[in-house]
């Protein structure tokens, strides 16, 4: 049983309105707060209508209450600057590291993660956005390191013929026709 | 995050110096598959650009001018704004999907033999 705050009458626990005076019970999750500029202002009404809300005593119970607390991961303002940085860097690496055959694969997956991070951040899901952003960062560095390692190995074996590493020119790949050296 | 940008700039710079010192580096992807990747021709494009032949440079890799240079400028703005303590610039989420689509479509088109698609493929240095 719960008591009405207006007339003191007892009502059942799931009652929305008082059975005696009709006053409305506060919800556990209330209506979202209306911005001040958009809020309906009774004083601006002419008051000559049949229904006059200003005189309606029930209206006072409908004032917004911020009882409802959203989950941690919903509707938080998120800094999208870092996600955008990882997106840009992943695009750059996807183009720069493509000649290493596999170097741009992490970067392409990184582009997808950065895009999802920005969408999640736009939707207000801060924690998910941060996780995607972290993956975009990891994939960027993976692509960078992979690209550099493969490239260095390739140039080293091609240019200097390092001992036991394969020289692709031995397999008939003569790239000197495209490059002037 | 400035350190990440600095690291990238450093590695690109090192790669550039290495490429200058060793001559034009070969492309593993092209050597093995015979196909052109989206970045193919960028070194030749840069070399032609430094020689002043911008039109031929554009023909080697249009993506470098259409995506690469705006991207570099955006990164410079990002670093300068972060270092200045102002909020970093953002990119819309569709930029990621657009970049993916452009990369894939460009790679497919430039590997189709015959005009007009082969104009997107890099050629030998003039």
Short mmCIF file of C-alpha atoms in Angstrom, two decimals:
data_model
loop_
_atom_site.label_atom_id
_atom_site.label_comp_id
_atom_site.label_asym_id
_atom_site.label_seq_id
_atom_site.Cartn_x
_atom_site.Cartn_y
_atom_site.Cartn_z
CA UNK A 1 0.00 0.00 0.00
CA UNK A 2 1.15 3.56 -0.61
CA UNK A 3 -0.20 6.82 0.63
CA UNK A 4 -1.30 9.75 -1.51
CA UNK A 5 0.87 12.80 -0.90
CA UNK A 6 -2.14 15.10 -1.49
CA UNK A 7 -5.07 13.67 0.46
CA UNK A 8 -3.41 10.90 2.47
CA UNK A 9 -5.68 8.14 1.13
CA UNK A 10 -4.23 4.63 0.89
CA UNK A 11 -3.87 3.13 -2.59
CA UNK A 12 -2.51 -0.10 -4.03
CA UNK A 13 1.23 -0.27 -4.82
CA UNK A 14 0.79 -0.25 -8.58
CA UNK A 15 -1.67 2.67 -8.65
CA UNK A 16 -0.87 5.48 -11.04
CA UNK A 17 -3.48 7.88 -9.65
CA UNK A 18 -5.07 8.34 -6.23
CA UNK A 19 -8.51 6.74 -6.06
CA UNK A 20 -9.77 9.54 -3.80
CA UNK A 21 -8.46 12.83 -5.14
CA UNK A 22 -7.10 11.70 -8.54
CA UNK A 23 -3.56 13.02 -7.87
CA UNK A 24 -0.89 11.37 -9.93
CA UNK A 25 1.84 9.27 -8.32
CA UNK A 26 5.47 9.96 -9.17
CA UNK A 27 6.95 7.41 -11.57
CA UNK A 28 10.19 5.63 -10.88
CA UNK A 29 11.30 6.83 -14.27
CA UNK A 30 9.89 10.22 -14.94
CA UNK A 31 9.26 12.10 -18.19
CA UNK A 32 12.52 13.56 -19.55
CA UNK A 33 13.09 17.15 -18.55
CA UNK A 34 11.72 19.61 -21.09
CA UNK A 35 14.13 22.41 -22.00
CA UNK A 36 13.09 25.74 -20.51
CA UNK A 37 12.52 27.40 -23.87
CA UNK A 38 10.23 24.62 -25.11
CA UNK A 39 8.28 24.21 -21.88
CA UNK A 40 4.66 25.15 -21.97
CA UNK A 41 4.10 28.31 -20.02
CA UNK A 42 0.55 28.73 -18.62
CA UNK A 43 1.06 32.47 -18.17
CA UNK A 44 1.38 32.86 -21.94
CA UNK A 45 -2.06 31.33 -22.48
CA UNK A 46 -5.04 33.64 -22.80
CA UNK A 47 -7.00 31.48 -20.37
CA UNK A 48 -10.28 31.74 -22.26
CA UNK A 49 -10.27 28.09 -23.30
CA UNK A 50 -12.65 25.51 -21.90
CA UNK A 51 -9.78 23.57 -20.36
CA UNK A 52 -7.53 25.68 -18.19
CA UNK A 53 -4.46 23.69 -17.22
CA UNK A 54 -3.26 26.34 -14.81
CA UNK A 55 -6.17 25.62 -12.51
CA UNK A 56 -5.75 21.88 -12.78
CA UNK A 57 -4.24 20.72 -9.51
CA UNK A 58 -2.98 17.47 -11.08
CA UNK A 59 -0.49 19.36 -13.21
CA UNK A 60 1.80 20.04 -10.28
CA UNK A 61 2.55 16.32 -9.93
CA UNK A 62 3.79 16.12 -13.49
CA UNK A 63 6.79 18.33 -12.94
CA UNK A 64 9.84 16.47 -14.31
CA UNK A 65 11.87 14.58 -11.76
CA UNK A 66 15.28 13.14 -12.60
CA UNK A 67 14.70 9.94 -10.63
CA UNK A 68 15.64 7.79 -13.63
CA UNK A 69 19.39 7.30 -13.89
CA UNK A 70 20.54 6.02 -17.29
CA UNK A 71 23.01 3.12 -17.61
CA UNK A 72 26.68 4.06 -17.70
CA UNK A 73 27.00 3.43 -21.43
CA UNK A 74 24.05 5.48 -22.64
CA UNK A 75 23.84 9.03 -23.92
CA UNK A 76 27.17 10.31 -22.64
CA UNK A 77 29.01 13.07 -24.45
CA UNK A 78 32.08 11.47 -26.06
CA UNK A 79 35.24 12.99 -27.47
CA UNK A 80 35.34 11.82 -31.08
CA UNK A 81 38.69 13.48 -31.83
CA UNK A 82 40.78 10.37 -31.15
CA UNK A 83 38.52 8.06 -33.17
CA UNK A 84 38.78 10.50 -36.07
CA UNK A 85 42.58 10.50 -35.72
CA UNK A 86 42.76 6.70 -35.87
CA UNK A 87 40.41 6.72 -38.84
CA UNK A 88 42.65 9.15 -40.74
CA UNK A 89 45.84 7.29 -39.81
CA UNK A 90 44.33 3.93 -40.77
CA UNK A 91 43.29 5.30 -44.17
CA UNK A 92 46.82 6.63 -44.67
CA UNK A 93 48.41 3.31 -43.72
CA UNK A 94 45.93 1.32 -45.84
CA UNK A 95 47.20 3.23 -48.88
CA UNK A 96 50.87 3.41 -47.88
CA UNK A 97 51.34 -0.19 -46.72
CA UNK A 98 49.43 -1.94 -49.50
CA UNK A 99 52.63 -2.83 -51.34
CA UNK A 100 53.62 -5.07 -48.44
CA UNK A 101 50.84 -7.48 -49.46
CA UNK A 102 49.33 -7.94 -45.99
CA UNK A 103 50.33 -4.68 -44.31
CA UNK A 104 47.12 -2.86 -45.13
CA UNK A 105 44.78 -5.62 -43.95
CA UNK A 106 44.87 -4.53 -40.26
CA UNK A 107 44.50 -0.92 -41.41
CA UNK A 108 41.35 -1.74 -43.40
CA UNK A 109 39.84 -3.49 -40.37
CA UNK A 110 41.00 -0.45 -38.36
CA UNK A 111 38.99 1.84 -40.68
CA UNK A 112 35.88 -0.24 -39.91
CA UNK A 113 36.51 -0.06 -36.15
CA UNK A 114 37.15 3.69 -36.25
CA UNK A 115 33.94 4.21 -38.22
CA UNK A 116 31.98 2.13 -35.71
CA UNK A 117 33.61 4.07 -32.84
CA UNK A 118 32.43 7.37 -34.33
CA UNK A 119 28.89 6.03 -34.91
CA UNK A 120 28.72 4.72 -31.35
CA UNK A 121 30.05 8.02 -30.01
CA UNK A 122 27.44 9.91 -32.04
CA UNK A 123 24.75 7.66 -30.56
CA UNK A 124 26.11 8.39 -27.08
CA UNK A 125 27.50 4.96 -26.23
CA UNK A 126 30.72 6.12 -24.61
CA UNK A 127 32.10 2.82 -23.35
CA UNK A 128 31.50 0.90 -26.60
CA UNK A 129 32.94 3.80 -28.57
CA UNK A 130 36.07 3.73 -26.42
CA UNK A 131 36.50 -0.01 -26.97
CA UNK A 132 36.18 0.34 -30.77
CA UNK A 133 38.54 3.33 -30.67
CA UNK A 134 41.10 1.23 -28.81
CA UNK A 135 40.85 -1.51 -31.44
CA UNK A 136 41.27 1.05 -34.21
CA UNK A 137 44.46 2.24 -32.46
CA UNK A 138 45.82 -1.30 -31.97
CA UNK A 139 45.11 -2.19 -35.61
CA UNK A 140 46.82 0.99 -36.80
CA UNK A 141 50.01 0.14 -34.93
CA UNK A 142 49.78 -3.49 -36.05
CA UNK A 143 49.57 -2.34 -39.67
CA UNK A 144 52.41 0.15 -39.17
CA UNK A 145 54.76 -2.37 -37.56
CA UNK A 146 53.80 -5.15 -40.01
CA UNK A 147 54.32 -2.82 -42.96
CA UNK A 148 57.71 -1.59 -41.75
CA UNK A 149 58.94 -5.11 -40.88
CA UNK A 150 57.87 -6.65 -44.20
CA UNK A 151 59.19 -3.71 -46.16
CA UNK A 152 62.56 -3.66 -44.43
CA UNK A 153 62.91 -7.43 -44.89
CA UNK A 154 61.92 -7.17 -48.54
CA UNK A 155 64.25 -4.29 -49.35
CA UNK A 156 67.06 -5.91 -47.38
CA UNK A 157 66.71 -9.22 -49.19
CA UNK A 158 66.19 -7.59 -52.56
CA UNK A 159 68.93 -5.01 -52.30
CA UNK A 160 71.59 -6.73 -50.26
CA UNK A 161 70.75 -10.43 -50.71
CA UNK A 162 70.84 -11.25 -47.00
CA UNK A 163 71.93 -14.87 -46.55
CA UNK A 164 69.00 -17.25 -46.02
CA UNK A 165 66.06 -14.93 -46.78
CA UNK A 166 64.46 -15.36 -50.22
CA UNK A 167 65.39 -12.96 -52.99
CA UNK A 168 62.29 -12.54 -55.12
CA UNK A 169 64.40 -11.74 -58.17
CA UNK A 170 65.53 -15.38 -58.11
CA UNK A 171 61.93 -16.39 -58.82
CA UNK A 172 61.62 -14.39 -61.99
CA UNK A 173 60.15 -11.22 -60.46
CA UNK A 174 62.06 -8.55 -62.31
CA UNK A 175 60.65 -5.24 -61.19
CA UNK A 176 63.44 -3.20 -62.77
CA UNK A 177 61.22 -2.68 -65.80
CA UNK A 178 58.82 -0.50 -63.78
CA UNK A 179 61.38 1.31 -61.71
CA UNK A 180 64.31 3.13 -63.19
CA UNK A 181 67.24 1.56 -61.44
CA UNK B 1 47.91 11.23 -28.95
CA UNK B 2 50.43 13.66 -30.36
CA UNK B 3 53.12 11.03 -29.92
CA UNK B 4 51.28 8.69 -32.31
CA UNK B 5 51.21 11.36 -34.99
CA UNK B 6 54.88 12.13 -34.30
CA UNK B 7 55.77 8.43 -34.60
CA UNK B 8 53.91 8.14 -37.91
CA UNK B 9 55.57 11.27 -39.28
CA UNK B 10 58.96 9.92 -38.18
CA UNK B 11 58.43 6.54 -39.85
CA UNK B 12 57.19 8.15 -43.08
CA UNK B 13 60.22 10.46 -43.01
CA UNK B 14 62.58 7.53 -42.40
CA UNK B 15 60.96 5.62 -45.24
CA UNK B 16 61.33 8.64 -47.50
CA UNK B 17 65.03 9.03 -46.69
CA UNK B 18 65.58 5.28 -47.15
CA UNK B 19 63.79 5.40 -50.52
CA UNK B 20 65.96 8.35 -51.61
CA UNK B 21 69.12 6.59 -50.46
CA UNK B 22 68.33 3.19 -52.00
CA UNK B 23 66.54 4.34 -55.14
CA UNK B 24 62.87 3.61 -55.73
CA UNK B 25 61.85 0.65 -53.58
CA UNK B 26 60.18 -2.30 -55.34
CA UNK B 27 56.59 -3.25 -54.63
CA UNK B 28 56.11 -6.66 -53.06
CA UNK B 29 52.41 -6.77 -53.89
CA UNK B 30 52.98 -6.02 -57.58
CA UNK B 31 55.94 -8.37 -57.80
CA UNK B 32 53.97 -11.29 -56.45
CA UNK B 33 50.50 -10.72 -57.90
CA UNK B 34 51.06 -8.51 -60.93
CA UNK B 35 48.18 -6.33 -59.69
CA UNK B 36 48.16 -2.66 -58.73
CA UNK B 37 47.33 -1.86 -55.12
CA UNK B 38 45.66 1.48 -54.24
CA UNK B 39 49.00 3.04 -53.27
CA UNK B 40 50.81 1.84 -56.38
CA UNK B 41 52.56 4.67 -58.20
CA UNK B 42 52.70 6.96 -55.19
CA UNK B 43 56.50 6.98 -55.04
CA UNK B 44 56.65 7.73 -58.76
CA UNK B 45 53.97 10.39 -58.28
CA UNK B 46 56.02 12.04 -55.52
CA UNK B 47 59.17 11.89 -57.60
CA UNK B 48 57.40 13.47 -60.60
CA UNK B 49 55.84 16.10 -58.35
CA UNK B 50 59.27 17.07 -57.03
CA UNK B 51 60.44 17.35 -60.63
CA UNK B 52 57.55 19.71 -61.29
CA UNK B 53 55.56 17.41 -63.58
CA UNK B 54 52.29 17.65 -61.65
CA UNK B 55 49.97 16.35 -64.41
CA UNK B 56 52.02 13.17 -64.94
CA UNK B 57 52.29 12.87 -61.17
CA UNK B 58 48.49 13.02 -60.86
CA UNK B 59 48.17 10.28 -63.48
CA UNK B 60 50.46 7.97 -61.51
CA UNK B 61 48.19 7.96 -58.48
CA UNK B 62 45.15 10.27 -58.39
CA UNK B 63 44.30 8.96 -54.91
CA UNK B 64 47.36 10.68 -53.47
CA UNK B 65 45.96 14.06 -54.52
CA UNK B 66 42.31 13.33 -53.82
CA UNK B 67 42.74 11.61 -50.43
CA UNK B 68 46.40 11.75 -49.39
CA UNK B 69 46.96 15.50 -49.41
CA UNK B 70 43.62 16.43 -47.72
CA UNK B 71 44.36 13.72 -45.14
CA UNK B 72 47.83 15.14 -44.41
CA UNK B 73 46.38 18.65 -44.03
CA UNK B 74 43.67 17.32 -41.71
CA UNK B 75 46.32 15.54 -39.59
CA UNK B 76 48.31 18.78 -39.35
CA UNK B 77 45.18 20.63 -38.18
CA UNK B 78 44.51 17.82 -35.67
CA UNK B 79 48.00 17.98 -34.18
CA UNK B 80 48.08 21.78 -34.04
CA UNK B 81 44.67 21.99 -32.37
CA UNK B 82 45.53 19.29 -29.80
CA UNK B 83 48.85 20.95 -29.02
CA UNK B 84 47.03 24.27 -28.70
CA UNK B 85 44.66 22.71 -26.15
CA UNK B 86 41.59 23.18 -28.35
CA UNK B 87 39.12 20.37 -29.15
CA UNK B 88 40.42 18.14 -31.93
CA UNK B 89 38.59 18.14 -35.27
CA UNK B 90 36.35 15.14 -35.89
CA UNK B 91 35.35 13.14 -38.94
CA UNK B 92 31.83 11.90 -39.66
CA UNK B 93 31.27 8.14 -39.45
CA UNK B 94 30.42 7.98 -43.16
CA UNK B 95 33.99 9.08 -43.91
CA UNK B 96 35.11 5.58 -42.86
CA UNK B 97 32.63 3.80 -45.15
CA UNK B 98 33.35 6.23 -47.99
CA UNK B 99 37.11 5.67 -47.62
CA UNK B 100 36.63 1.89 -47.70
CA UNK B 101 34.40 2.12 -50.78
CA UNK B 102 36.82 4.45 -52.59
CA UNK B 103 39.81 2.21 -51.79
CA UNK B 104 38.07 -0.95 -53.02
CA UNK B 105 36.48 0.59 -56.13
CA UNK B 106 39.73 2.36 -57.08
CA UNK B 107 41.75 -0.85 -56.69
CA UNK B 108 39.30 -2.86 -58.78
CA UNK B 109 38.99 -0.22 -61.52
CA UNK B 110 42.70 0.40 -61.99
CA UNK B 111 43.29 -3.32 -62.51
CA UNK B 112 40.78 -3.61 -65.36
CA UNK B 113 42.75 -3.68 -68.61
CA UNK B 114 41.91 -1.28 -71.42
CA UNK B 115 40.79 2.34 -71.43
CA UNK B 116 39.35 4.20 -69.62
CA UNK B 117 40.17 2.11 -66.53
CA UNK B 118 43.85 1.58 -67.32
CA UNK B 119 44.32 5.38 -67.06
CA UNK B 120 44.01 4.89 -63.30
CA UNK B 121 46.94 2.45 -63.34
CA UNK B 122 50.45 3.81 -62.92
CA UNK B 123 52.82 3.58 -65.86
CA UNK B 124 56.58 3.74 -66.29
CA UNK B 125 58.32 7.01 -65.50
CA UNK B 126 58.40 9.40 -68.49
#
